[in-house]
mmCIF file of C-alpha atoms in Angstrom:
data_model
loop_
_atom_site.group_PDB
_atom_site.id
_atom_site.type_symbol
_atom_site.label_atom_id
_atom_site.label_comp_id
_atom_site.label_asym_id
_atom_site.label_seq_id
_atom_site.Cartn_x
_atom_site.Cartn_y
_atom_site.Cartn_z
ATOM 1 C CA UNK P 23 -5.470 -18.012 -41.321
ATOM 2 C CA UNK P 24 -9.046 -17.033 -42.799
ATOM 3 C CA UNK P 25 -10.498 -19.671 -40.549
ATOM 4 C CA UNK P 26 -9.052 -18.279 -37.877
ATOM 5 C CA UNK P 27 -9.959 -14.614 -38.476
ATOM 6 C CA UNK P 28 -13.318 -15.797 -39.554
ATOM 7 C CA UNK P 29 -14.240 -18.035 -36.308
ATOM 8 C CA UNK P 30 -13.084 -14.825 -34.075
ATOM 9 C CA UNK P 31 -14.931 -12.618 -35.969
ATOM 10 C CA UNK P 32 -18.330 -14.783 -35.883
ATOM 11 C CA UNK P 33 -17.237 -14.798 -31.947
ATOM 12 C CA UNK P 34 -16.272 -10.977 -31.393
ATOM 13 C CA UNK P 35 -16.951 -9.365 -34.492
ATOM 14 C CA UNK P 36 -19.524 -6.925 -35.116
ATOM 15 C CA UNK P 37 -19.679 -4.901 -32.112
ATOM 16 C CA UNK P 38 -20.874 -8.586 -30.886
ATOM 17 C CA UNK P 39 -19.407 -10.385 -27.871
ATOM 18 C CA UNK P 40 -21.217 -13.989 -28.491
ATOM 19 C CA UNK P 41 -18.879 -15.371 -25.400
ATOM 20 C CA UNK P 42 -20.442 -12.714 -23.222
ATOM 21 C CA UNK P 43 -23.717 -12.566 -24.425
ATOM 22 C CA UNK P 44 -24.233 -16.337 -23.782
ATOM 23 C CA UNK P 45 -22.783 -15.964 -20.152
ATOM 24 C CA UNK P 46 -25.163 -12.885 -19.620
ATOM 25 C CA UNK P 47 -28.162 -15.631 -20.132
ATOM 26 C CA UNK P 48 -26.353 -17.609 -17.228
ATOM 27 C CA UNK P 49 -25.091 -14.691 -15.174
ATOM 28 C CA UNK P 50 -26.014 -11.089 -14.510
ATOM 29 C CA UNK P 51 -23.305 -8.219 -16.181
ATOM 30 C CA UNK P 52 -21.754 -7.110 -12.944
ATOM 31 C CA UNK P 53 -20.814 -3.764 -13.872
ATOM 32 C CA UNK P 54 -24.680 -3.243 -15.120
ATOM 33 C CA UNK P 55 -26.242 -4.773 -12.179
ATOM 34 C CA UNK P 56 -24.352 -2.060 -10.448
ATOM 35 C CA UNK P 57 -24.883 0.907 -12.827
ATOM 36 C CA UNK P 58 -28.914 -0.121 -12.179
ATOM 37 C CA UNK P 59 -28.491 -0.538 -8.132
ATOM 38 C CA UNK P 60 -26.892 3.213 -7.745
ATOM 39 C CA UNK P 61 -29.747 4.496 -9.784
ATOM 40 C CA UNK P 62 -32.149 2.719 -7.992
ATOM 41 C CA UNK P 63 -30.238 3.617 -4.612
ATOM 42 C CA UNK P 64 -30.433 7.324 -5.941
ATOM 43 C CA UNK P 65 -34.305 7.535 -6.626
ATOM 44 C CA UNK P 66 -35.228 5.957 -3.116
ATOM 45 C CA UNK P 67 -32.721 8.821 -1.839
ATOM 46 C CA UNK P 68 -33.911 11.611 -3.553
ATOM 47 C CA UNK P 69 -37.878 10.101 -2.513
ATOM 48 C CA UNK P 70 -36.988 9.973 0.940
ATOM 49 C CA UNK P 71 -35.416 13.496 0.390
ATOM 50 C CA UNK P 72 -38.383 14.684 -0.523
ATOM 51 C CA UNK P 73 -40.419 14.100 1.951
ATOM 52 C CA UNK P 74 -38.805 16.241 4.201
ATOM 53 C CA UNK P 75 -38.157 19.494 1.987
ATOM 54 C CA UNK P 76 -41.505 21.138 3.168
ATOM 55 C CA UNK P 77 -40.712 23.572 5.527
ATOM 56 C CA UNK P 78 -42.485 23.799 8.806
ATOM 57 C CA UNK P 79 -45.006 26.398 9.352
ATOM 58 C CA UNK P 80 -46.554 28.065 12.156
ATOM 59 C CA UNK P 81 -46.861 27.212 15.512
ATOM 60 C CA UNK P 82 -48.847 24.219 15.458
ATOM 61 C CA UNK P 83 -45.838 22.175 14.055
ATOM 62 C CA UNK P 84 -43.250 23.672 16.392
ATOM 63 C CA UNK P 85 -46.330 22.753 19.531
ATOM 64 C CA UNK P 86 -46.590 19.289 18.124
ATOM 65 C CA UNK P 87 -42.714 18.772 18.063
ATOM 66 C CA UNK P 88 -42.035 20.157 21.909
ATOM 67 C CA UNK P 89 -45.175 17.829 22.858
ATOM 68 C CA UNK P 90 -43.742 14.595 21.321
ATOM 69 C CA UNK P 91 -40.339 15.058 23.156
ATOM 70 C CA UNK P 92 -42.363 15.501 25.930
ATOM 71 C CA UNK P 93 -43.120 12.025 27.706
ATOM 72 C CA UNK P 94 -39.786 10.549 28.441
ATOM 73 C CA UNK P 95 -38.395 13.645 30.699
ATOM 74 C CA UNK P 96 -41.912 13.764 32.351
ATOM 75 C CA UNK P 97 -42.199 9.717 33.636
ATOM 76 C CA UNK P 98 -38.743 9.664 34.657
ATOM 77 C CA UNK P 99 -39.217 13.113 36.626
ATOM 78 C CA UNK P 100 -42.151 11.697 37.754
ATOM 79 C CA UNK P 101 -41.169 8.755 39.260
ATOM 80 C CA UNK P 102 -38.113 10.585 40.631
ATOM 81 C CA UNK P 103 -40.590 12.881 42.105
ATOM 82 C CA UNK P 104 -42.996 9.853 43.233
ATOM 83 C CA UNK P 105 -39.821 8.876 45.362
ATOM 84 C CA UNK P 106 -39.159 12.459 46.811
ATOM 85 C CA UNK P 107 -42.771 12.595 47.778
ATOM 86 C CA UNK P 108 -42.365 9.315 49.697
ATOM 87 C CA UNK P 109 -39.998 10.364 51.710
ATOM 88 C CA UNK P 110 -41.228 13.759 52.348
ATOM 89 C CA UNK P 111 -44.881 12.816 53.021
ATOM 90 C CA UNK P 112 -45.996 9.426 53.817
ATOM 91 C CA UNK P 113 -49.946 9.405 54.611
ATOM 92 C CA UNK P 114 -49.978 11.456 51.023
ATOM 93 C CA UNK P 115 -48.086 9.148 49.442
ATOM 94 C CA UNK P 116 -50.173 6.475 50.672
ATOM 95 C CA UNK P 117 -53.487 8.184 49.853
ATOM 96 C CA UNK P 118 -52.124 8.103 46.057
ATOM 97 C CA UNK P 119 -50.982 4.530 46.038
ATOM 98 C CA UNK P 120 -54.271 3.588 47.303
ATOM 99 C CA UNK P 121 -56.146 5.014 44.657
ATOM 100 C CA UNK P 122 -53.774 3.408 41.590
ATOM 101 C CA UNK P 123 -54.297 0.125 43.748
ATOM 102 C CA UNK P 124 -58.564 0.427 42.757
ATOM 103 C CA UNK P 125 -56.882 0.890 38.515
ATOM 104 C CA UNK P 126 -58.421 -2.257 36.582
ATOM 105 C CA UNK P 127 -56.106 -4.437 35.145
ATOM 106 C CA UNK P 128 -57.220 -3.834 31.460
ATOM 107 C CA UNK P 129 -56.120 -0.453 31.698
ATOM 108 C CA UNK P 130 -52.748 -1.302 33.226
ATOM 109 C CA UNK P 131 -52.330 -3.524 30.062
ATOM 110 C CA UNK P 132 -53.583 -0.745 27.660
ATOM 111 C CA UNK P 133 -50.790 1.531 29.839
ATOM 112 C CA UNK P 134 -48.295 -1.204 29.214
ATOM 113 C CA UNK P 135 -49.128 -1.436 25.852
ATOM 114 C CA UNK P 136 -48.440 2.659 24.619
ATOM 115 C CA UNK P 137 -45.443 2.745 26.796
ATOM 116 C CA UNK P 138 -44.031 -0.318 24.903
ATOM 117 C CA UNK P 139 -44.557 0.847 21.962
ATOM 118 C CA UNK P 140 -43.412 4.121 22.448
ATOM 119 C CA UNK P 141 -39.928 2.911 23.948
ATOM 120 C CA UNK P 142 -39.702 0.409 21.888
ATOM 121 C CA UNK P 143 -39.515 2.695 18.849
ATOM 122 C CA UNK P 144 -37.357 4.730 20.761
ATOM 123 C CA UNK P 145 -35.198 1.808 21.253
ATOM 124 C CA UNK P 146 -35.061 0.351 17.609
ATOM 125 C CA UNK P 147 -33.756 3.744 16.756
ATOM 126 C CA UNK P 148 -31.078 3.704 19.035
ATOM 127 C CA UNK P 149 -29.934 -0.181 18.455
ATOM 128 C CA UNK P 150 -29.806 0.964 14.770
ATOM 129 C CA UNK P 151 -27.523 4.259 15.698
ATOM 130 C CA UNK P 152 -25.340 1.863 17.783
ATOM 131 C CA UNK P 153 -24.795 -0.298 14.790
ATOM 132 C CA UNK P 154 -23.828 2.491 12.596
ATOM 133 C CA UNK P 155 -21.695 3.362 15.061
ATOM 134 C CA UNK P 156 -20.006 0.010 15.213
ATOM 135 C CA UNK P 157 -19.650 -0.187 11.993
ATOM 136 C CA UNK P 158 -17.882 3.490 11.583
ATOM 137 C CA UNK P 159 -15.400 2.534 14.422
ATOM 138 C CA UNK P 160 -14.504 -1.245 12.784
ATOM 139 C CA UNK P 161 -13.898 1.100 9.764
ATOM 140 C CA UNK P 162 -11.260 2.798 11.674
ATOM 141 C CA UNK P 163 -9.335 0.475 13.005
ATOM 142 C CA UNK P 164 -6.919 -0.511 10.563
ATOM 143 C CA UNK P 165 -5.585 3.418 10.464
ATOM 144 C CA UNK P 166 -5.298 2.837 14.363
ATOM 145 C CA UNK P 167 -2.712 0.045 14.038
ATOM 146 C CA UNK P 168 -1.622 2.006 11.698
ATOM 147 C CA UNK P 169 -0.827 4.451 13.615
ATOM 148 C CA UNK P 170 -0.039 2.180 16.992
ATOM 149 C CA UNK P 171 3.196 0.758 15.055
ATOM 150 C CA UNK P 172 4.159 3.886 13.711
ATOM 151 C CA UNK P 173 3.853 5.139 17.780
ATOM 152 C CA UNK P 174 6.096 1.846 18.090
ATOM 153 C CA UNK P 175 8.425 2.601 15.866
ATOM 154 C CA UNK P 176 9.008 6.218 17.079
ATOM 155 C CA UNK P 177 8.896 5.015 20.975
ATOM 156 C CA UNK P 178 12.062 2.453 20.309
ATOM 157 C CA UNK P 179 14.094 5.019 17.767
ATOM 158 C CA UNK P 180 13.813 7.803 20.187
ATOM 159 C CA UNK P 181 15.099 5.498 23.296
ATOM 160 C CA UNK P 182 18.058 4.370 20.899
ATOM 161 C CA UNK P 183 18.997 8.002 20.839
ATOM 162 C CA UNK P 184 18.353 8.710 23.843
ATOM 163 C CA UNK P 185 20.480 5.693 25.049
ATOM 164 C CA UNK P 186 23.559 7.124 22.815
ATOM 165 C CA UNK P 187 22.993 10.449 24.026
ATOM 166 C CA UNK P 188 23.321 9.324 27.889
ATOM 167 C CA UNK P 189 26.749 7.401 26.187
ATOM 168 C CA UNK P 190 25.311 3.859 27.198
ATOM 169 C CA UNK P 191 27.264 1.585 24.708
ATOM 170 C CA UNK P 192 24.306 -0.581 22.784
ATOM 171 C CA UNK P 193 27.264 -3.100 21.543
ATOM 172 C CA UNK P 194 28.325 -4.225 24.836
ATOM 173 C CA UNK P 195 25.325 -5.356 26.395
ATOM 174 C CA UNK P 196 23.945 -8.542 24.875
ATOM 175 C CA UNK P 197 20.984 -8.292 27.434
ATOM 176 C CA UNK P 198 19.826 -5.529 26.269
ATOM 177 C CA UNK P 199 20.089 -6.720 22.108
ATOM 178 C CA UNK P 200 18.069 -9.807 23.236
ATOM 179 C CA UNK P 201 15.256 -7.995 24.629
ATOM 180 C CA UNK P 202 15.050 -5.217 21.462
ATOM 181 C CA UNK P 203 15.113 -8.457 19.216
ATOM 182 C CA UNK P 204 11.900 -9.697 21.081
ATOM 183 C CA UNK P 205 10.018 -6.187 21.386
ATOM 184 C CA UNK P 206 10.943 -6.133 17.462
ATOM 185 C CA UNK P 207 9.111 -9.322 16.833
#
């Protein structure tokens, strides 16, 4: 019995866990590679926090901000416009298209170039909304078949009393057990 009581103390004794200190060299502690990822997770949090705790001031910020939304509702309503002109007014139509026609090609690349990017941001934002979105509404769905059988269940008790209340007879009518066996299953 001392041999016993001394080989599990040389193994656990001592505040010492020589099993899962040797697996440690192997493996990383689960629970502590999670203690150090929320703290981690935390600081990069309250960083990014920070950065946006200064209050805006004046109205330079509150200019810049109405300026950047600015572009998108301005090329669509001007090439909704563009079409409205075309109709209206031909020859001046014309006269404009004329004068885009003598644009060099380098700039129409430049042009191409800061509306890409701009929508392009635009659109990486949104893709990455959508996916958070996705990934709420997967989240979801097992309390919506949850509830969908529960629906179910109420839909086929309430036309069982129903049916006795309107004195239809449930044990004469072996048509009508078959099909509540195979809506059952």
């Amino acid at each position: 019995m001392g041999l016993i009581s001394g080989l599990l103390r040389l193994l656990f004794g001592d505040d010492r866990n020589l099993v899962r200190e040797t697996a440690e060299v192997f493996r990383e502690n689960a629970e502590a590679g999670a203690e150090r990822s929320v703290t981690v997770q935390g600081q990069a949090m309250a960083q990014f926090g920070g950065e946006f705790q200064m209050p805006r001031k004046g109205r330079f910020d509150q200019v810049i901000d109405g300026l950047n939304r600015l572009p998108r509702p301005a090329m669509a309503l001007g090439t909704l416009g563009l079409f409205v002109v075309a109709m209206v007014d031909p020859l001046w139509f014309s006269a404009r298209m004329q004068g885009i026609a003598l644009v060099p090609e380098p700039l129409w690349w430049l042009l191409g170039v800061i509306v890409s990017f701009y929508f392009g941001a635009r659109h990486q934002a949104k893709v990455q909304d959508l996916q958070r979105d996705i990934t709420t509404t997967m989240a979801r769905t097992p309390v919506v078949m949850s509830n969908l059988g529960a629906l179910r269940r109420m839909r086929r008790d309430w036309s069982e009393e129903e049916m006795r209340e309107g004195g239809v007879s449930q044990d004469g009518n072996p048509a009508l057990e078959d099909w509540r066996r195979l809506r059952d299953t």
